[in-house]
Amino acid sequence: MTYRLLALNIDGTLLKANARIARQTKDAIDYVKQKGVYVTLATSRPFPSAKKVAKSLKLSNYLITNDGAFVASSNKEPLFVRAIPTEIAIQLSDFLEQYECHIRVLYEDHAIGNRVRQKSNLIAKMTVGVGDPLYYPISFVDSVSEQMLKDASPPPKVQVQFFNDFEELKAIQQIKKQVKGIHVMETGAGRYDFVHAEASKARGLIELGRHLGIEPSEMVAIGAYDNDVEMVSQAGLGVAMGNATPAVKDAADWLTRSNEQNGVSYMIREVFRKQLRVQL
């Protein structure tokens, strides 16, 4: 089989625990690009963060960001968007503001978050969206839902960090029952991401393939976390990192080494070394 597209998750896949990309990984991506393979990133991160990683890899291609809700090569001209409708995002924020939690609403060029009135305020700000202040302007407001009423812009993603297990359970049950049209993803201890019900990395990859004239059977997708399962399942070759969750490993066709063991570069050399150069 000749593979024409390679989709890479960022966290837990490209990045090591120190948030760096190994030289071997960069060299392997250069190697597969020279074979004419289209390389993209498929990440839960917002576009500006993904773009920063892409730049370090010398990629100027379309990127699948915000769990597939925003596919673009430029912030201004997206190929595919599935943002949460404003009225639904406001309803979601209204529910969340009834509980002790930190809310973050992500747009493509800025974010808004609520001011958390407790001693762990600094910790709360750092827990949701670690590192994003470096590239992403964030405004902290008293009421996220009121601010969204003023802005009236549909966000690609909403994040929340709960501080109380009982409130977390109650809030998520209420949201799943009453807020329609969104996909709820648990991403860590007390942490959830919300995107449009039709947004996923898999859907974003399908839309990108359609634009490029590449079939899913001609794609290789590498992932590590549960939000990668559908993408890994639908690709012609689905690859799980050695550090991937059990669900990703079950869905994958191929298991590579962990991110600490340069699993991406190992997979690329093994899978693509005999493949001749392809033309897009």
mmCIF file of C-alpha atoms in Angstrom:
data_model
loop_
_atom_site.group_PDB
_atom_site.id
_atom_site.type_symbol
_atom_site.label_atom_id
_atom_site.label_comp_id
_atom_site.label_asym_id
_atom_site.label_seq_id
_atom_site.Cartn_x
_atom_site.Cartn_y
_atom_site.Cartn_z
ATOM 1 C CA MET A 1 0.000 0.000 0.000
ATOM 2 C CA THR A 2 1.239 3.504 -0.861
ATOM 3 C CA TYR A 3 0.456 6.021 1.872
ATOM 4 C CA ARG A 4 0.040 9.645 0.814
ATOM 5 C CA LEU A 5 -0.783 11.378 4.103
ATOM 6 C CA LEU A 6 0.613 11.155 7.637
ATOM 7 C CA ALA A 7 -1.418 12.623 10.536
ATOM 8 C CA LEU A 8 0.360 13.122 13.856
ATOM 9 C CA ASN A 9 -1.064 13.879 17.259
ATOM 10 C CA ILE A 10 1.085 16.342 19.253
ATOM 11 C CA ASP A 11 0.853 15.649 22.997
ATOM 12 C CA GLY A 12 1.960 12.163 23.965
ATOM 13 C CA THR A 13 3.039 11.527 20.383
ATOM 14 C CA LEU A 14 5.378 14.120 18.882
ATOM 15 C CA LEU A 15 6.316 15.694 22.213
ATOM 16 C CA LYS A 16 8.302 14.039 24.939
ATOM 17 C CA ALA A 17 7.539 14.607 28.613
ATOM 18 C CA ASN A 18 9.782 17.695 28.549
ATOM 19 C CA ALA A 19 7.535 19.190 25.814
ATOM 20 C CA ARG A 20 10.331 18.952 23.233
ATOM 21 C CA ILE A 21 10.512 17.196 19.872
ATOM 22 C CA ALA A 22 13.509 14.896 19.453
ATOM 23 C CA ARG A 23 15.983 15.530 16.660
ATOM 24 C CA GLN A 24 15.308 11.995 15.388
ATOM 25 C CA THR A 25 11.612 12.835 15.063
ATOM 26 C CA LYS A 26 12.294 16.004 13.085
ATOM 27 C CA ASP A 27 14.669 14.131 10.799
ATOM 28 C CA ALA A 28 12.097 11.371 10.236
ATOM 29 C CA ILE A 29 9.412 13.908 9.293
ATOM 30 C CA ASP A 30 11.823 15.533 6.822
ATOM 31 C CA TYR A 31 12.495 12.052 5.433
ATOM 32 C CA VAL A 32 8.834 11.244 4.844
ATOM 33 C CA LYS A 33 8.168 14.699 3.351
ATOM 34 C CA GLN A 34 10.926 14.036 0.818
ATOM 35 C CA LYS A 35 8.955 10.978 -0.265
ATOM 36 C CA GLY A 36 6.066 13.276 -1.203
ATOM 37 C CA VAL A 37 3.890 12.374 1.783
ATOM 38 C CA TYR A 38 1.572 15.131 3.055
ATOM 39 C CA VAL A 39 2.248 15.600 6.790
ATOM 40 C CA THR A 40 -0.325 17.212 9.051
ATOM 41 C CA LEU A 41 -0.951 17.581 12.778
ATOM 42 C CA ALA A 42 -4.198 16.375 14.366
ATOM 43 C CA THR A 43 -4.467 17.826 17.845
ATOM 44 C CA SER A 44 -6.766 18.965 20.625
ATOM 45 C CA ARG A 45 -4.725 22.173 20.811
ATOM 46 C CA PRO A 46 -6.016 25.457 19.360
ATOM 47 C CA PHE A 47 -4.682 26.578 15.992
ATOM 48 C CA PRO A 48 -2.028 29.074 17.245
ATOM 49 C CA SER A 49 -0.435 26.401 19.431
ATOM 50 C CA ALA A 50 -0.500 23.782 16.672
ATOM 51 C CA LYS A 51 0.930 26.322 14.220
ATOM 52 C CA LYS A 52 3.851 26.902 16.564
ATOM 53 C CA VAL A 53 4.633 23.177 16.628
ATOM 54 C CA ALA A 54 4.176 22.947 12.851
ATOM 55 C CA LYS A 55 6.667 25.764 12.349
ATOM 56 C CA SER A 56 9.286 23.883 14.363
ATOM 57 C CA LEU A 57 8.757 20.934 11.986
ATOM 58 C CA LYS A 58 8.826 23.173 8.877
ATOM 59 C CA LEU A 59 5.216 22.307 8.037
ATOM 60 C CA SER A 60 3.060 24.867 6.249
ATOM 61 C CA ASN A 61 0.197 22.470 5.540
ATOM 62 C CA TYR A 62 -3.387 22.386 6.739
ATOM 63 C CA LEU A 63 -3.620 21.492 10.426
ATOM 64 C CA ILE A 64 -6.455 19.687 12.225
ATOM 65 C CA THR A 65 -6.913 21.567 15.490
ATOM 66 C CA ASN A 66 -9.325 21.887 18.416
ATOM 67 C CA ASP A 67 -10.171 18.170 18.106
ATOM 68 C CA GLY A 68 -11.170 18.635 14.479
ATOM 69 C CA ALA A 69 -13.355 21.709 15.001
ATOM 70 C CA PHE A 70 -10.948 23.938 13.035
ATOM 71 C CA VAL A 71 -8.936 22.774 10.004
ATOM 72 C CA ALA A 72 -6.776 25.446 8.425
ATOM 73 C CA SER A 73 -3.381 26.519 7.195
ATOM 74 C CA SER A 74 -4.176 30.109 8.157
ATOM 75 C CA ASN A 75 -6.270 31.539 10.964
ATOM 76 C CA LYS A 76 -8.162 33.692 8.463
ATOM 77 C CA GLU A 77 -9.151 31.122 5.837
ATOM 78 C CA PRO A 78 -10.151 27.798 7.448
ATOM 79 C CA LEU A 79 -10.881 24.794 5.281
ATOM 80 C CA PHE A 80 -13.390 23.331 7.743
ATOM 81 C CA VAL A 81 -15.050 24.729 10.876
ATOM 82 C CA ARG A 82 -17.491 23.169 13.324
ATOM 83 C CA ALA A 83 -17.686 25.704 16.144
ATOM 84 C CA ILE A 84 -20.178 25.379 18.990
ATOM 85 C CA PRO A 85 -23.178 27.625 18.147
ATOM 86 C CA THR A 86 -23.106 30.728 20.324
ATOM 87 C CA GLU A 87 -26.458 30.033 21.998
ATOM 88 C CA ILE A 88 -25.350 26.504 22.943
ATOM 89 C CA ALA A 89 -21.971 27.737 24.215
ATOM 90 C CA ILE A 90 -23.767 30.331 26.365
ATOM 91 C CA GLN A 91 -26.151 27.674 27.707
ATOM 92 C CA LEU A 92 -23.171 25.471 28.541
ATOM 93 C CA SER A 93 -21.380 28.323 30.307
ATOM 94 C CA ASP A 94 -24.548 29.144 32.258
ATOM 95 C CA PHE A 95 -24.626 25.587 33.603
ATOM 96 C CA LEU A 96 -20.921 25.580 34.449
ATOM 97 C CA GLU A 97 -21.082 28.910 36.272
ATOM 98 C CA GLN A 98 -23.390 27.325 38.830
ATOM 99 C CA TYR A 99 -20.465 25.217 40.037
ATOM 100 C CA GLU A 100 -17.018 25.765 41.529
ATOM 101 C CA CYS A 101 -14.870 25.392 38.442
ATOM 102 C CA HIS A 102 -12.582 27.212 36.066
ATOM 103 C CA ILE A 103 -14.033 27.787 32.572
ATOM 104 C CA ARG A 104 -12.037 28.568 29.470
ATOM 105 C CA VAL A 105 -13.686 29.468 26.142
ATOM 106 C CA LEU A 106 -11.254 29.075 23.249
ATOM 107 C CA TYR A 107 -11.467 31.076 20.052
ATOM 108 C CA GLU A 108 -8.893 31.044 17.272
ATOM 109 C CA ASP A 109 -7.102 34.246 18.271
ATOM 110 C CA HIS A 110 -7.993 34.681 21.948
ATOM 111 C CA ALA A 111 -9.675 33.051 24.946
ATOM 112 C CA ILE A 112 -11.844 34.122 27.851
ATOM 113 C CA GLY A 113 -11.935 32.549 31.309
ATOM 114 C CA ASN A 114 -13.773 33.134 34.561
ATOM 115 C CA ARG A 115 -12.107 34.566 37.647
ATOM 116 C CA VAL A 116 -12.017 31.814 40.254
ATOM 117 C CA ARG A 117 -12.588 33.226 43.714
ATOM 118 C CA GLN A 118 -10.559 30.840 45.850
ATOM 119 C CA LYS A 119 -7.036 30.435 47.167
ATOM 120 C CA SER A 120 -6.105 28.060 44.332
ATOM 121 C CA ASN A 121 -6.878 30.703 41.699
ATOM 122 C CA LEU A 122 -3.364 30.609 40.268
ATOM 123 C CA ILE A 123 -3.405 26.815 40.093
ATOM 124 C CA ALA A 124 -6.784 26.910 38.338
ATOM 125 C CA LYS A 125 -5.500 29.240 35.646
ATOM 126 C CA MET A 126 -2.501 27.038 35.028
ATOM 127 C CA THR A 127 -4.397 23.756 34.954
ATOM 128 C CA VAL A 128 -6.574 24.585 31.962
ATOM 129 C CA GLY A 129 -4.527 25.298 28.871
ATOM 130 C CA VAL A 130 -1.025 24.965 30.248
ATOM 131 C CA GLY A 131 1.401 27.149 28.313
ATOM 132 C CA ASP A 132 -1.156 28.948 26.160
ATOM 133 C CA PRO A 133 -0.507 32.470 27.549
ATOM 134 C CA LEU A 134 2.777 32.355 25.611
ATOM 135 C CA TYR A 135 0.942 32.668 22.305
ATOM 136 C CA TYR A 136 -2.721 33.143 23.150
ATOM 137 C CA PRO A 137 -4.254 36.322 24.685
ATOM 138 C CA ILE A 138 -6.576 35.414 27.578
ATOM 139 C CA SER A 139 -9.065 37.733 29.270
ATOM 140 C CA PHE A 140 -10.414 36.818 32.707
ATOM 141 C CA VAL A 141 -13.964 38.020 33.361
ATOM 142 C CA ASP A 142 -16.534 37.786 36.149
ATOM 143 C CA SER A 143 -19.071 36.002 33.925
ATOM 144 C CA VAL A 144 -18.099 34.031 30.849
ATOM 145 C CA SER A 145 -21.700 33.714 29.624
ATOM 146 C CA GLU A 146 -22.274 37.477 29.859
ATOM 147 C CA GLN A 147 -19.069 38.139 27.944
ATOM 148 C CA MET A 148 -20.143 35.670 25.269
ATOM 149 C CA LEU A 149 -23.453 37.503 24.916
ATOM 150 C CA LYS A 150 -21.467 40.633 24.090
ATOM 151 C CA ASP A 151 -19.087 38.899 21.661
ATOM 152 C CA ALA A 152 -21.717 36.666 20.016
ATOM 153 C CA SER A 153 -19.015 34.567 18.327
ATOM 154 C CA PRO A 154 -19.216 30.743 18.181
ATOM 155 C CA PRO A 155 -16.179 29.150 19.895
ATOM 156 C CA PRO A 156 -14.508 25.971 18.581
ATOM 157 C CA LYS A 157 -14.046 24.657 22.119
ATOM 158 C CA VAL A 158 -14.969 25.161 25.773
ATOM 159 C CA GLN A 159 -12.840 23.700 28.580
ATOM 160 C CA VAL A 160 -13.554 23.289 32.275
ATOM 161 C CA GLN A 161 -11.600 22.271 35.361
ATOM 162 C CA PHE A 162 -13.640 21.175 38.382
ATOM 163 C CA PHE A 163 -12.330 21.383 41.951
ATOM 164 C CA ASN A 164 -14.960 19.189 43.622
ATOM 165 C CA ASP A 165 -15.711 15.571 42.656
ATOM 166 C CA PHE A 166 -19.380 15.719 43.654
ATOM 167 C CA GLU A 167 -19.982 18.941 41.714
ATOM 168 C CA GLU A 168 -18.121 17.505 38.724
ATOM 169 C CA LEU A 169 -20.382 14.457 38.590
ATOM 170 C CA LYS A 170 -23.530 16.520 39.037
ATOM 171 C CA ALA A 171 -22.548 19.106 36.410
ATOM 172 C CA ILE A 172 -21.538 16.606 33.737
ATOM 173 C CA GLN A 173 -24.726 14.586 34.232
ATOM 174 C CA GLN A 174 -26.783 17.762 33.886
ATOM 175 C CA ILE A 175 -24.909 18.925 30.792
ATOM 176 C CA LYS A 176 -25.181 15.569 29.011
ATOM 177 C CA LYS A 177 -28.910 15.527 29.688
ATOM 178 C CA GLN A 178 -29.788 19.136 28.848
ATOM 179 C CA VAL A 179 -27.187 20.621 26.494
ATOM 180 C CA LYS A 180 -27.630 19.213 22.993
ATOM 181 C CA GLY A 181 -25.310 19.360 20.024
ATOM 182 C CA ILE A 182 -21.994 19.012 21.857
ATOM 183 C CA HIS A 183 -19.458 16.242 22.396
ATOM 184 C CA VAL A 184 -18.150 15.862 25.971
ATOM 185 C CA MET A 185 -14.591 14.567 26.420
ATOM 186 C CA GLU A 186 -12.919 13.835 29.749
ATOM 187 C CA THR A 187 -9.276 14.868 29.300
ATOM 188 C CA GLY A 188 -7.830 14.610 32.801
ATOM 189 C CA ALA A 189 -8.631 14.658 36.506
ATOM 190 C CA GLY A 190 -11.670 16.920 36.783
ATOM 191 C CA ARG A 191 -11.051 18.315 33.320
ATOM 192 C CA TYR A 192 -13.374 18.229 30.293
ATOM 193 C CA ASP A 193 -13.380 19.577 26.759
ATOM 194 C CA PHE A 194 -16.583 20.391 24.875
ATOM 195 C CA VAL A 195 -16.754 20.647 21.079
ATOM 196 C CA HIS A 196 -19.471 20.578 18.424
ATOM 197 C CA ALA A 197 -21.139 17.157 18.174
ATOM 198 C CA GLU A 198 -19.939 16.871 14.553
ATOM 199 C CA ALA A 199 -16.324 17.792 15.372
ATOM 200 C CA SER A 200 -13.637 15.144 15.734
ATOM 201 C CA LYS A 201 -10.102 14.554 14.563
ATOM 202 C CA ALA A 202 -11.478 11.793 12.336
ATOM 203 C CA ARG A 203 -13.987 14.146 10.679
ATOM 204 C CA GLY A 204 -11.309 16.808 10.221
ATOM 205 C CA LEU A 205 -9.009 14.269 8.595
ATOM 206 C CA ILE A 206 -11.775 13.131 6.231
ATOM 207 C CA GLU A 207 -12.453 16.745 5.194
ATOM 208 C CA LEU A 208 -8.748 17.382 4.611
ATOM 209 C CA GLY A 209 -8.437 14.185 2.574
ATOM 210 C CA ARG A 210 -11.437 15.198 0.490
ATOM 211 C CA HIS A 211 -9.807 18.548 -0.239
ATOM 212 C CA LEU A 212 -6.501 16.894 -1.220
ATOM 213 C CA GLY A 213 -8.023 13.973 -3.088
ATOM 214 C CA ILE A 214 -6.647 11.433 -0.599
ATOM 215 C CA GLU A 215 -8.721 8.464 0.571
ATOM 216 C CA PRO A 216 -8.682 7.286 4.223
ATOM 217 C CA SER A 217 -7.066 4.047 3.018
ATOM 218 C CA GLU A 218 -4.080 6.136 1.861
ATOM 219 C CA MET A 219 -3.559 7.702 5.299
ATOM 220 C CA VAL A 220 -1.433 6.853 8.317
ATOM 221 C CA ALA A 221 -2.662 8.275 11.626
ATOM 222 C CA ILE A 222 -0.713 8.132 14.900
ATOM 223 C CA GLY A 223 -2.306 8.778 18.283
ATOM 224 C CA ALA A 224 -1.972 8.281 22.015
ATOM 225 C CA TYR A 225 -5.225 9.330 23.722
ATOM 226 C CA ASP A 226 -8.877 8.336 23.578
ATOM 227 C CA ASN A 227 -9.794 11.275 21.325
ATOM 228 C CA ASP A 228 -7.513 9.650 18.712
ATOM 229 C CA VAL A 229 -9.428 6.352 18.604
ATOM 230 C CA GLU A 230 -11.799 7.191 15.743
ATOM 231 C CA MET A 231 -9.014 8.763 13.670
ATOM 232 C CA VAL A 232 -6.714 5.773 14.190
ATOM 233 C CA SER A 233 -9.569 3.362 13.386
ATOM 234 C CA GLN A 234 -10.502 4.961 10.069
ATOM 235 C CA ALA A 235 -6.979 5.412 8.666
ATOM 236 C CA GLY A 236 -5.492 2.922 6.214
ATOM 237 C CA LEU A 237 -2.807 2.350 8.840
ATOM 238 C CA GLY A 238 -3.720 3.282 12.391
ATOM 239 C CA VAL A 239 -0.743 3.514 14.734
ATOM 240 C CA ALA A 240 -0.741 3.606 18.533
ATOM 241 C CA MET A 241 2.150 5.006 20.519
ATOM 242 C CA GLY A 242 3.719 2.703 23.088
ATOM 243 C CA ASN A 243 2.385 5.066 25.774
ATOM 244 C CA ALA A 244 -1.125 5.157 24.257
ATOM 245 C CA THR A 245 -4.282 4.358 26.203
ATOM 246 C CA PRO A 246 -5.685 0.809 25.940
ATOM 247 C CA ALA A 247 -8.517 2.064 23.704
ATOM 248 C CA VAL A 248 -6.074 3.465 21.144
ATOM 249 C CA LYS A 249 -3.976 0.301 21.195
ATOM 250 C CA ASP A 250 -7.101 -1.804 20.618
ATOM 251 C CA ALA A 251 -8.094 0.374 17.652
ATOM 252 C CA ALA A 252 -4.642 0.444 16.031
ATOM 253 C CA ASP A 253 -3.168 -1.768 13.313
ATOM 254 C CA TRP A 254 0.410 -1.093 14.389
ATOM 255 C CA LEU A 255 2.039 -0.414 17.756
ATOM 256 C CA THR A 256 5.181 1.696 17.849
ATOM 257 C CA ARG A 257 7.482 2.708 20.683
ATOM 258 C CA SER A 258 6.587 5.355 23.273
ATOM 259 C CA ASN A 259 7.121 9.090 22.841
ATOM 260 C CA GLU A 260 10.108 8.842 25.195
ATOM 261 C CA GLN A 261 11.574 6.174 22.900
ATOM 262 C CA ASN A 262 11.088 8.207 19.693
ATOM 263 C CA GLY A 263 8.107 6.132 18.579
ATOM 264 C CA VAL A 264 7.192 8.465 15.697
ATOM 265 C CA SER A 265 10.610 8.259 14.044
ATOM 266 C CA TYR A 266 10.738 4.480 14.538
ATOM 267 C CA MET A 267 7.330 4.041 12.876
ATOM 268 C CA ILE A 268 8.177 6.329 9.939
ATOM 269 C CA ARG A 269 11.407 4.481 9.153
ATOM 270 C CA GLU A 270 9.749 1.083 9.402
ATOM 271 C CA VAL A 271 6.597 1.905 7.420
ATOM 272 C CA PHE A 272 7.918 4.281 4.751
ATOM 273 C CA ARG A 273 11.466 3.104 4.043
ATOM 274 C CA LYS A 274 10.441 0.917 1.073
ATOM 275 C CA GLN A 275 7.851 3.338 -0.270
ATOM 276 C CA LEU A 276 8.735 5.212 -3.462
ATOM 277 C CA ARG A 277 8.127 8.949 -3.762
ATOM 278 C CA VAL A 278 4.461 9.789 -4.322
ATOM 279 C CA GLN A 279 2.911 12.726 -6.137
ATOM 280 C CA LEU A 280 -0.005 14.642 -4.610
#
